[in-house]
Every structure is written in C-alpha cells, then in structure tokens.
Short mmCIF file of C-alpha atoms in Angstrom, two decimals:
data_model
loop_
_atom_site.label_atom_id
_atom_site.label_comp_id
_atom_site.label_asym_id
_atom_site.label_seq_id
_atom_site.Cartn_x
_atom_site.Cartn_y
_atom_site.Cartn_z
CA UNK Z 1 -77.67 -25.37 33.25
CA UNK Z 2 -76.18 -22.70 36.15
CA UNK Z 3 -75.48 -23.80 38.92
CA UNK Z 4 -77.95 -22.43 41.67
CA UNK Z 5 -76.25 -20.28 44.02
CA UNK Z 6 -75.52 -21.05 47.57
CA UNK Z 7 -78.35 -19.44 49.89
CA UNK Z 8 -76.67 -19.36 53.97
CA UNK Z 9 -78.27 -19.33 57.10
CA UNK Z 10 -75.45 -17.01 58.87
CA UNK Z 11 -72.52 -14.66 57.17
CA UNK Z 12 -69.99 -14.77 59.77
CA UNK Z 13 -67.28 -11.45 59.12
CA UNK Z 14 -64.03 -12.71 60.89
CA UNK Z 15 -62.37 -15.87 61.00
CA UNK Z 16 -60.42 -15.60 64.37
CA UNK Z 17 -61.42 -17.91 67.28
CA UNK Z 18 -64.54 -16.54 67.71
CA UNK Z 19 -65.64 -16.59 64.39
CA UNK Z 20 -64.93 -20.32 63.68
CA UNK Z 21 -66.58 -21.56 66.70
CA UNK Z 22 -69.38 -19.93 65.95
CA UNK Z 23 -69.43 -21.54 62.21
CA UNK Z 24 -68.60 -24.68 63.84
CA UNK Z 25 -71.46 -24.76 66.41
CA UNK Z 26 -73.89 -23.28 64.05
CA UNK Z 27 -73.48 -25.81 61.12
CA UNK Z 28 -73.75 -28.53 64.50
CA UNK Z 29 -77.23 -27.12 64.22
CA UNK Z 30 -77.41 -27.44 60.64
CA UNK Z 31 -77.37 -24.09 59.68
CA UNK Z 32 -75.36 -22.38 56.74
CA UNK Z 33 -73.13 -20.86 57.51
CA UNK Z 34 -70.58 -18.26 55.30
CA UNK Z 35 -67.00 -17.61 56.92
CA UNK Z 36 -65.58 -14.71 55.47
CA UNK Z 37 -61.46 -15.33 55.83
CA UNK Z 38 -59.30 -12.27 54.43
CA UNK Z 39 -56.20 -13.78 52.73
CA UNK Z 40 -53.07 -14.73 55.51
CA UNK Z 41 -50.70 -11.31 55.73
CA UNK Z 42 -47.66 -12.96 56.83
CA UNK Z 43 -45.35 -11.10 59.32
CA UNK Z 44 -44.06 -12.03 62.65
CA UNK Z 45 -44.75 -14.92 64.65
CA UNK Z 46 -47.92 -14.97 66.69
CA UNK Z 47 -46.48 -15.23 70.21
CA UNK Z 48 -49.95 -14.64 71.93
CA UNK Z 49 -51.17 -17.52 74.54
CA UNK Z 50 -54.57 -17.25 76.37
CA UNK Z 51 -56.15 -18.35 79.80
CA UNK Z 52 -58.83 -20.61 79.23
CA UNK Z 53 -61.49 -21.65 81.24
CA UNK Z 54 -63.80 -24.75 81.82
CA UNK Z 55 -66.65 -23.69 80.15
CA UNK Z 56 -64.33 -22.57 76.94
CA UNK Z 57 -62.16 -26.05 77.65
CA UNK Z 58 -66.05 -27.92 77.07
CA UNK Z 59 -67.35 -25.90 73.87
CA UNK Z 60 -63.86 -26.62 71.68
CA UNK Z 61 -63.88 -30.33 73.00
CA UNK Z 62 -67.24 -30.71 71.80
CA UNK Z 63 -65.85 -29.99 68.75
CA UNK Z 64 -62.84 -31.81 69.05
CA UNK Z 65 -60.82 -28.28 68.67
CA UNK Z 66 -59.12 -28.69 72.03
CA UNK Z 67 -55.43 -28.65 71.36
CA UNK Z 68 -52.97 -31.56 73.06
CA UNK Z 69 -51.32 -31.23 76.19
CA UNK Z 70 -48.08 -29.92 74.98
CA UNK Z 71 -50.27 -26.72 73.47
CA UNK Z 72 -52.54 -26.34 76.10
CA UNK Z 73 -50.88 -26.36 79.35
CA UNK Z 74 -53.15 -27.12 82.89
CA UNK Z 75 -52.38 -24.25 85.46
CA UNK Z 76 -52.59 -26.33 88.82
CA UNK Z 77 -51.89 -22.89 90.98
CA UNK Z 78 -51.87 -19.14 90.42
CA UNK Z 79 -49.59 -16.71 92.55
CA UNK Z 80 -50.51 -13.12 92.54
CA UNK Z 81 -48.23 -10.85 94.23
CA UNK Z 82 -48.94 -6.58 94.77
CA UNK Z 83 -46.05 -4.15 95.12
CA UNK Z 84 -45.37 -4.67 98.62
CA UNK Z 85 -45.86 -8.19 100.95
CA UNK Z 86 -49.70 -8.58 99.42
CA UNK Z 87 -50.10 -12.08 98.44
CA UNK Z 88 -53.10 -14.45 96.76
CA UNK Z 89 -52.91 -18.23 95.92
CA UNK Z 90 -55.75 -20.25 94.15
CA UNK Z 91 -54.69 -23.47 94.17
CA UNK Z 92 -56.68 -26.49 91.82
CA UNK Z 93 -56.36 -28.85 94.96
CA UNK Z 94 -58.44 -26.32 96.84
CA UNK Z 95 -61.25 -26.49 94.28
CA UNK Z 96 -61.60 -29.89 93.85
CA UNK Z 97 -60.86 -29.48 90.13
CA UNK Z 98 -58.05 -30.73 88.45
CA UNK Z 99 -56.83 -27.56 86.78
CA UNK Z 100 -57.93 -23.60 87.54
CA UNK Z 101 -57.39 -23.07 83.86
CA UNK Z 102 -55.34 -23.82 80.78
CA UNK Z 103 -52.82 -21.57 78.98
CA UNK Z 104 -53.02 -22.04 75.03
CA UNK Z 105 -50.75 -21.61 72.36
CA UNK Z 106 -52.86 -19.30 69.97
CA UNK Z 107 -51.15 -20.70 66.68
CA UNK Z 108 -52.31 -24.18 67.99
CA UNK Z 109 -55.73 -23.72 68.38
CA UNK Z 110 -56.13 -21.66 65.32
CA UNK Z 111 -54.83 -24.73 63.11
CA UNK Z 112 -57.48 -26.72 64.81
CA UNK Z 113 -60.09 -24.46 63.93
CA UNK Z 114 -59.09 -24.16 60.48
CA UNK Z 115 -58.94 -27.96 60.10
CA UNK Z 116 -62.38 -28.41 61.72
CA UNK Z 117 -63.86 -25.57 59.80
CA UNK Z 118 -62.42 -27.18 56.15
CA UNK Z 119 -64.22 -30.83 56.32
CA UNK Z 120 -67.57 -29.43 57.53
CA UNK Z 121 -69.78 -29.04 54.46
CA UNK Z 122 -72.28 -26.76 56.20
CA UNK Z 123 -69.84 -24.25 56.35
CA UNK Z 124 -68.38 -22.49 53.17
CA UNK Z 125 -64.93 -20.02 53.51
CA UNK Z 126 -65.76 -16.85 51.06
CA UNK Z 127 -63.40 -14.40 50.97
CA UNK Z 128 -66.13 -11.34 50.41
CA UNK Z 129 -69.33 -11.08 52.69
CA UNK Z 130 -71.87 -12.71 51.20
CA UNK Z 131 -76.35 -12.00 51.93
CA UNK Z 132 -77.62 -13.82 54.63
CA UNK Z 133 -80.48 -13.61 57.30
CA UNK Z 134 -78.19 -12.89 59.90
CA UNK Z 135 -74.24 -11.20 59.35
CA UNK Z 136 -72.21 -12.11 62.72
CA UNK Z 137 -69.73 -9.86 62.99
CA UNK Z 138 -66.40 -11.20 65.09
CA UNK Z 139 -64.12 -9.17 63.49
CA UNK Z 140 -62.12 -8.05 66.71
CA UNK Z 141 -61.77 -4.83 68.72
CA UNK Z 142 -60.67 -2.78 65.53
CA UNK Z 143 -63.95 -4.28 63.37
CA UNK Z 144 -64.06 -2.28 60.52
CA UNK Z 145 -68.27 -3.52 59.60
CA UNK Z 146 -69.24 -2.16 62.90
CA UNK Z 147 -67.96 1.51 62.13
CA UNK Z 148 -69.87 0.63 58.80
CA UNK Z 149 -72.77 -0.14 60.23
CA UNK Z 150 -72.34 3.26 62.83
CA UNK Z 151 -72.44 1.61 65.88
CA UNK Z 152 -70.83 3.74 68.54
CA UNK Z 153 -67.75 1.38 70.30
CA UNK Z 154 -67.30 3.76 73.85
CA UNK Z 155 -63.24 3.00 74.73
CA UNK Z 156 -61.73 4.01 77.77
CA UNK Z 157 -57.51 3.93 76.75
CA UNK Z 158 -55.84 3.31 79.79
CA UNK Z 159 -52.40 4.95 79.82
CA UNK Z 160 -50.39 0.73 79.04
CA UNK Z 161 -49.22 -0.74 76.13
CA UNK Z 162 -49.38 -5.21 76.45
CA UNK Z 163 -45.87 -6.64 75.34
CA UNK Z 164 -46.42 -10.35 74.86
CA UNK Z 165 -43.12 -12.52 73.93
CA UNK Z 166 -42.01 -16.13 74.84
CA UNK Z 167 -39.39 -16.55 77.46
CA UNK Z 168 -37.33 -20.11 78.18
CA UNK Z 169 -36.83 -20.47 82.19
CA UNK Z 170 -33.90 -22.39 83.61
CA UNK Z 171 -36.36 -24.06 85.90
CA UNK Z 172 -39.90 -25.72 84.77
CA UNK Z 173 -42.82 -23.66 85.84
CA UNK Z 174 -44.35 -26.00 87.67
CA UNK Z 175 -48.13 -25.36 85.76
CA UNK Z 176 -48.14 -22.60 88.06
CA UNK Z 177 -48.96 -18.98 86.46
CA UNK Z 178 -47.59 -16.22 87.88
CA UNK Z 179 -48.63 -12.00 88.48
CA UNK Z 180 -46.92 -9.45 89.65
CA UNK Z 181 -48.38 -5.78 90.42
CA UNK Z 182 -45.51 -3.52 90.19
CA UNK Z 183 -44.79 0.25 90.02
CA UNK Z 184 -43.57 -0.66 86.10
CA UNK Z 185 -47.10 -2.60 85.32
CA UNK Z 186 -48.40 -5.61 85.29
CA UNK Z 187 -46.07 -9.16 84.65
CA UNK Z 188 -47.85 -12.28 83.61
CA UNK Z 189 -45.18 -15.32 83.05
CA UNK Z 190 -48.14 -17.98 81.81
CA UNK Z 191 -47.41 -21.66 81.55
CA UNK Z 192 -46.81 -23.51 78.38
CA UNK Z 193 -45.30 -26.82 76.73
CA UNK Z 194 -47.10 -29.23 78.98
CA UNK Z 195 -46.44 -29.84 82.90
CA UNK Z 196 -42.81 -30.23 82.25
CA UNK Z 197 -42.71 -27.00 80.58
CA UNK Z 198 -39.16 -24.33 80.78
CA UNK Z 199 -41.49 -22.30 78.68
CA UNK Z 200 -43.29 -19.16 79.62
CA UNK Z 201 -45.82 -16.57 77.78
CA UNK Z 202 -45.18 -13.18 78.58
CA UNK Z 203 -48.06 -10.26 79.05
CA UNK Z 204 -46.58 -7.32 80.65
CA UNK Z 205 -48.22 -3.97 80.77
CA UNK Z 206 -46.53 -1.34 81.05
CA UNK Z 207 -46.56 2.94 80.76
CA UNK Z 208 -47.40 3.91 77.01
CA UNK Z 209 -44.63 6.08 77.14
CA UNK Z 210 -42.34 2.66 78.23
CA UNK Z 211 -43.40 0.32 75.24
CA UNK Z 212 -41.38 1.50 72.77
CA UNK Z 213 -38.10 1.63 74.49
CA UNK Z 214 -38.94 -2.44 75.80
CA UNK Z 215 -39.68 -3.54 72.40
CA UNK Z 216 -36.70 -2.07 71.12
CA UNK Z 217 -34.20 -2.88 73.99
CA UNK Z 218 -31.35 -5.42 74.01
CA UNK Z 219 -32.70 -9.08 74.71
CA UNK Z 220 -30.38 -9.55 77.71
CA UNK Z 221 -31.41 -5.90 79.28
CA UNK Z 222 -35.24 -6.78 78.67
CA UNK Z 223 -35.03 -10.55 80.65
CA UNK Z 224 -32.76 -8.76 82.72
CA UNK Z 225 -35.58 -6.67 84.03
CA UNK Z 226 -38.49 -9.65 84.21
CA UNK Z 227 -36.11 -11.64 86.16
CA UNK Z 228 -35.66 -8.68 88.80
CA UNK Z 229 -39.44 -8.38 88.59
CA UNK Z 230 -40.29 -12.14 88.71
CA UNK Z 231 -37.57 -12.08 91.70
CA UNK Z 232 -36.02 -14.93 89.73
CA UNK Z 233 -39.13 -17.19 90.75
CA UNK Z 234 -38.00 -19.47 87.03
CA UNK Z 235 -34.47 -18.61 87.23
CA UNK Z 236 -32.57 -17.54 84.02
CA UNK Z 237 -34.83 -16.10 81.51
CA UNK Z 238 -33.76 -16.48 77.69
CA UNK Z 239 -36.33 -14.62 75.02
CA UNK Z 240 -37.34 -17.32 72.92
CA UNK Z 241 -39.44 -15.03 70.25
CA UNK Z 242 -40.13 -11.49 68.90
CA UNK Z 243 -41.58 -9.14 70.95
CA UNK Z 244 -45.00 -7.47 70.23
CA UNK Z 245 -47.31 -5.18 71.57
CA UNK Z 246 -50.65 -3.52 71.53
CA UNK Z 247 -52.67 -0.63 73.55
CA UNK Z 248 -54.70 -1.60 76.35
CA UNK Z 249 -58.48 -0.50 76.92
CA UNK Z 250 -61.70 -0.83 77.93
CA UNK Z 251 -64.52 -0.58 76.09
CA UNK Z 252 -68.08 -1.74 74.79
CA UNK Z 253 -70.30 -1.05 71.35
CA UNK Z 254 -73.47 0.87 72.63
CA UNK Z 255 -75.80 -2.13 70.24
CA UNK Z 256 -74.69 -5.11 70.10
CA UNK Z 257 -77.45 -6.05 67.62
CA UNK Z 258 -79.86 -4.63 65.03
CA UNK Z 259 -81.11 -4.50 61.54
CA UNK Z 260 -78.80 -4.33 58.87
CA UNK Z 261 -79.01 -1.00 57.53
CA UNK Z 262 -79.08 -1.34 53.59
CA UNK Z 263 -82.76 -2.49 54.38
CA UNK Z 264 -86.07 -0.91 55.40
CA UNK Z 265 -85.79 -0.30 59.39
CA UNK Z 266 -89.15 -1.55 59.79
CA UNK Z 267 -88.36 -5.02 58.26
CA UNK Z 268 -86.91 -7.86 59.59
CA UNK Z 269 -85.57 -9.41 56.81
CA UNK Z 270 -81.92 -9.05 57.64
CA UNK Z 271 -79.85 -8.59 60.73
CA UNK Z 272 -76.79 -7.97 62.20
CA UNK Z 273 -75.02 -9.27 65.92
CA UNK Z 274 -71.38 -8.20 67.56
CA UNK Z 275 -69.55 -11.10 68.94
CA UNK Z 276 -66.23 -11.18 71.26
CA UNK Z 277 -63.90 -8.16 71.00
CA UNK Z 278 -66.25 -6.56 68.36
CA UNK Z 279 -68.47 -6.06 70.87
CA UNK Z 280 -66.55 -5.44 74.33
CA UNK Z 281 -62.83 -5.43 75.49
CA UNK Z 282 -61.22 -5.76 79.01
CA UNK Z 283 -57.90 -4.93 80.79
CA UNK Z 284 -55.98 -8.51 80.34
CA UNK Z 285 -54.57 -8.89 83.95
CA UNK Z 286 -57.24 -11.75 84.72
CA UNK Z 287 -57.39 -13.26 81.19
CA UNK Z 288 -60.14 -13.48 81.00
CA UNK Z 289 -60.83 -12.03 76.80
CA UNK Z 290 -61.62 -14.72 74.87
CA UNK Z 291 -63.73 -16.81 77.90
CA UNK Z 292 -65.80 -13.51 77.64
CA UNK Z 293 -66.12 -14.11 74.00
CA UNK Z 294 -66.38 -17.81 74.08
CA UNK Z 295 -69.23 -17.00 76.49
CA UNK Z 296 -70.99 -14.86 73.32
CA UNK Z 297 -70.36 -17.39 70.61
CA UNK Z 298 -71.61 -20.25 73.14
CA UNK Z 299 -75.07 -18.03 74.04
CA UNK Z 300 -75.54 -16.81 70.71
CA UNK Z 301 -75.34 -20.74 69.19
CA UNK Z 302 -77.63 -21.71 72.37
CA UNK Z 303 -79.98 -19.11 71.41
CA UNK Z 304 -80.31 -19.68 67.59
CA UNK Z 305 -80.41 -23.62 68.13
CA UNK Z 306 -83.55 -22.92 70.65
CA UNK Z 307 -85.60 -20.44 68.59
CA UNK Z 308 -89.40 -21.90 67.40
CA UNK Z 309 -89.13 -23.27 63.70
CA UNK Z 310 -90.86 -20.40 62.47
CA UNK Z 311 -88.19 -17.74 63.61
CA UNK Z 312 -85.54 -17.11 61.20
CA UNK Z 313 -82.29 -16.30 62.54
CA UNK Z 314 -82.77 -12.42 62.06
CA UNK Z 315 -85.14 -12.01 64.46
CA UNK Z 316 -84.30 -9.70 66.44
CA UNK Z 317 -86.74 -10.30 69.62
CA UNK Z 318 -83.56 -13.45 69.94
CA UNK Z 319 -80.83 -10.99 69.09
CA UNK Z 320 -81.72 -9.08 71.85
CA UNK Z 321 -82.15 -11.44 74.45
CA UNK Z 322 -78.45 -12.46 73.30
CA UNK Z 323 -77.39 -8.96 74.21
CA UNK Z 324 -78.99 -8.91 77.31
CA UNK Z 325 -77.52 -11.96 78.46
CA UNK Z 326 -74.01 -11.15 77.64
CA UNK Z 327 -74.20 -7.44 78.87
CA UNK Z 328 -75.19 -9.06 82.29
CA UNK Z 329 -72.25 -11.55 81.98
CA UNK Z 330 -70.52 -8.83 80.96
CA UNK Z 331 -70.79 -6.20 83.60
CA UNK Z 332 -69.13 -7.54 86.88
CA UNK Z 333 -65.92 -8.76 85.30
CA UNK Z 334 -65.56 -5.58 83.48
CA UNK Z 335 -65.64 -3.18 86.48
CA UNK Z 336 -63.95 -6.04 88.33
CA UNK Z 337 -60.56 -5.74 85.82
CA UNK Z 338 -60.97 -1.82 85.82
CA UNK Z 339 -61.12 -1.39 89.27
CA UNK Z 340 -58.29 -3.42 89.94
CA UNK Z 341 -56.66 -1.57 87.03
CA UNK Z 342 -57.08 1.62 88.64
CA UNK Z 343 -55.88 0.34 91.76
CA UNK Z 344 -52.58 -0.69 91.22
CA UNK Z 345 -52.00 2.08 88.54
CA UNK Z 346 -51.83 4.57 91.71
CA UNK Z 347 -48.18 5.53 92.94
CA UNK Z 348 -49.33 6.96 96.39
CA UNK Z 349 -48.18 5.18 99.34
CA UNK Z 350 -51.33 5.19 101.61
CA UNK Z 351 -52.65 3.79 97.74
CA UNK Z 352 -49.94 1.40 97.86
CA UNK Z 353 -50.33 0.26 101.38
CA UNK Z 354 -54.24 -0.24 101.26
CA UNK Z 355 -53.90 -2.95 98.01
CA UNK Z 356 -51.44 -4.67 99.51
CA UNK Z 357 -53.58 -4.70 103.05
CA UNK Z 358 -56.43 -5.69 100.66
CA UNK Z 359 -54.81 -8.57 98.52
CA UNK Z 360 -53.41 -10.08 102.08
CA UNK Z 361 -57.22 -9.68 103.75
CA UNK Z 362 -58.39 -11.69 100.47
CA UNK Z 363 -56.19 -14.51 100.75
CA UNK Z 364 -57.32 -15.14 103.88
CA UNK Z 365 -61.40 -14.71 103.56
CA UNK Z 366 -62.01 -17.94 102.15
CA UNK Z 367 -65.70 -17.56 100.70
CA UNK Z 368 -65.37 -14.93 99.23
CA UNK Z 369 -62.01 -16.23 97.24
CA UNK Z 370 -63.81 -19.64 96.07
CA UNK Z 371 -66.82 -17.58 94.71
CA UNK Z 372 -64.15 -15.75 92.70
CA UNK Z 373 -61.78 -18.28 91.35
CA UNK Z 374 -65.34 -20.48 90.47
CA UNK Z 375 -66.63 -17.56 88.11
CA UNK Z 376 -63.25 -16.84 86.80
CA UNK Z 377 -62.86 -20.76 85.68
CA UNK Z 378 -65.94 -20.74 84.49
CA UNK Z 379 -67.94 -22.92 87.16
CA UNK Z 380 -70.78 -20.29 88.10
CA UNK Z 381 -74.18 -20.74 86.69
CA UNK Z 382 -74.83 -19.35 83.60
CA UNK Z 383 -77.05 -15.45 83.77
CA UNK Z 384 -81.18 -16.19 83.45
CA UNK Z 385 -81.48 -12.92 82.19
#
C-alpha cells in the first residue's frame, strides 16, 4: 500500500534565519511545517555579522539556537562619532543590562539553525513548495514568490553600496562597537571572537559610484583608509576575508498578507504572509534588520499559537492583525534610519554643523537617550495594536 502523503500546517519559502525560526517556533506549537531549502550555491565566504538584540537573544535561546560566546560577541559600549566633534556613548553599565547587544557571526548561527531544524520531526526540508493552509514567504528583499504573487515592494535606492569584510586589529576591541559618519559614508567596525576579540566586522557605506573601486583596491590601500577613518581607534588593521557588497535601500511590500491567488478570492482556503526582508528593508547604520524580522517571525508564531481551535492558519482576520502589528513596529525605526540617512548624506556645512550640534545635544539629554537605546535593544513593550 502507498504511502499517504504528508499534509503541513505551514509551507515556509526561504530557509535563511527567518525562515528557520519560524519552522522552529511553529512545530514548538505542533504545527507542520514545510521548509523549502534551494540547494547550497557555493561561492565566497559569508563575511556578514549582525547586531542582535534582547528580544532576538530570548527567541533563539528558547530554542537553544543561540551561538557560544566566541560567535556571538556582547557589545558592553557603542561610540558614535559625526563628521565633526559630535559624539554619542550608550554604555551597558548605564542600562543596568549586561550587554546593549550582541554581534553574530552569520555562518554560526545558520549551522545552528540547520542543526535544530534537522532533528525536529514536525518540520520536513522540501526542496519545491509544497500546498499548505498558509505559504510564509521569507525569502529576502529580492523574493522572487512575492513578484509572483504581484505584490507591489515600494524601494527607495539610496545613492550607497554596503561593503562588509573582516578586519584583524592590533588591539582587542574592547566589546565596544564603533560608527563613524563621514563625508565617504558610514564605518561600522562591529565586535567579534568573544571579549578578547582582535577581530572586527566591517559595514561601510559608501557612494555607489565608490563601491567598485573599494572592492577592487589593494588590501593595504583599503585598511589604509578605515584606519584614517577609524582614527586608528584598533590600531593596525589587516583584512582577514573577501570583500563583498550590496545596494542599500529602503523599502516595504504594499500587503504583507492575502489569499493565495491560484484560488477563488472569495475563499479562505489558502493564504499567503511576507516575513523579514520580504516584507520591509532599512538603511543598516543602526542594525537593526534582522531584530525587525525576528520581531515578524516572533509575532507571527505568537499569533498562530493564540488563534481559537477552530481557525486554521489561513485565516486571514489573524494575518492581518500580524500586519498591523509589525507595520506599527515598523514605522518609527524606519523613518528613524532614513532620516538619519538623509542627514549625514548632506555635504553643506550649516548641514554639517547642525548634526554634529545635534549628536552632541543628544548625548547629553539623558531621557530621551535611554528611551532610545531601550527600543533599539529590544527592552520596550511590545505594540497593542
């Protein structure tokens, strides 16, 4: 006798961080759940590192997916410093918290995923979409299912390329992560191999029309220039792996939910929901990308787990309060990273002047500084809406 195929609760399209959290806290639930994971393509190292917060630190050690310390470094202060004397410190002491965030190795984390996702059985890896109530798509900022499925994805380009590499510092970093607002972009030196760490992740934005030449320049001219930048803050710089790079921009899908549309409109047998970078990107310079998308996967699961038992997990009445949720969540840091985007983008020297006046007037209005470093590590109270 056949074997009787496998009916799932959720098709998940992408199998990036997102995606596998989401399997992972779904089948918690004891949902099915369907990962669709496109064959490895090889290539370069991945040399990307992100900023994680508390509230992304909690969901991966639920599931035991939080990577050691050597691979997820504890940032104990962050110095920010504009294009003239404008200064701002958060400091972990300050905030009665042990850490203001942690930088993690991307490769690390991903293994842990992929190990968590292979011994849970409610969670099958397909290598095709596969029919399911609900399709979850966390395919990225490029997904190819939501130009399928015609959702419009509005993007604002901004006129900066990210080149991310790994740099080795003559002196330890201190777990302090580091930002410079210069007339040549925006340097990040995040960071990593534990507390003792003479390593460094690199995200430095720079003119569109400057990425090409960077990527391609001489290893000693390249740390040549972060070092002037970084006004040799870590000392010698040595590039400890390839260089890549990738155009920044803003952007958001205009329906972040809806019902798949192979079906009758009027039915609700089958639905659809954009997670993380499928469904909104943001200008790096705070980090903050995958906490906004860890945010989606973590009210999307919450969601789901506290529907009635007679909703499926198509219905779109939830779907939609997901969406409104996250848009909300959504909103303030997104004009938060443009605006300061725009800001420093702006050669003019009354421009120039007024940041710096404004960066310096920040440091020193304390209230107003807690609120922000609390929402940026995750602390604030989750939206109602």
């Amino acid at each position: 006798m056949p074997a009787m195929a496998q009916t799932f609760d959720v098709c998940i399209r992408g199998a990036g961080i997102a995606g596998r959290t989401l399997a992972l806290l779904l089948a918690r639930e004891r949902l099915r759940v369907a990962l669709v994971v496109a064959p490895p393509s090889g290539g370069a190292p991945d040399v990307r590192a992100y900023a994680l917060n508390a509230g992304s630190r909690g969901v991966l050690e639920a599931l035991r997916c939080w990577p050691d310390e050597e691979h997820a470094t504890a940032v104990t202060q962050m110095q920010v410093f504009g294009d003239l004397d404008g200064r701002v410190v958060f400091d972990a002491a300050s905030q009665h918290v042990d850490a203001l965030t942690w930088i993690v190795d991307v490769p690390a984390l991903e293994r842990r995923l992929a190990e968590a996702v292979r011994y849970q059985p409610m969670v099958e890896v397909v290598s095709e979409p596969v029919a399911a109530p609900l399709t979850a798509i966390c395919e990225g900022r490029a997904s190819s299912t939501r130009s399928e499925f015609g959702v419009d994805f509005s993007v604002t380009p901004y006129a900066q390329h990210a080149i991310a590499t790994r740099l080795h510092c003559e002196h330890p970093h201190g777990q302090v992560a580091r930002q410079w607002f210069t007339a040549d972009g925006i340097l990040a030196l995040l960071p990593l191999d534990g507390p003792d760490g003479h390593s460094v992740a690199v995200v430095w934005s720079v003119a569109r029309e400057q990425a090409d030449g960077w990527l391609a320049a001489d290893a000693e001219d390249f740390t040549a220039r972060l070092e002037e930048i970084s006004q040799g803050a870590l000392g010698r710089l040595e590039l400890a792996a390839p260089r890549m790079a990738w155009p920044l921009q803003q952007a958001v899908a205009s329906r972040w939910c809806g019902a798949m549309p192979d079906g009758d409109a009027r039915s609700t047998a089958r639905s659809w929901v954009l997670v993380g970078d499928a469904a909104h990107n943001v200008h790096p310079l705070a980090g903050q990308g995958l906490n906004l998308g860890l945010g989606d996967v973590q009210a999307l699961a919450r969601i789901l787990q506290e529907r009635g038992y007679w909703r499926g997990t198509q219905d779109l009445r939830l779907l939609r309060r997901y969406e409104r949720e996250r848009k909300a969540a959504l909103a303030p840091m997104g004009l938060a990273m443009d605006g300061l985007q725009q800001l420093f983008s702006r050669p003019e020297a009354p421009v120039q002047v007024l940041r710096n006046w404004g960066m310096n007037g920040f440091e020193r209005f304390g209230p107003l500084k807690d609120w922000m470093a609390r929402q940026a590590m995750g602390l604030a109270q989750r939206s109602q809406a």
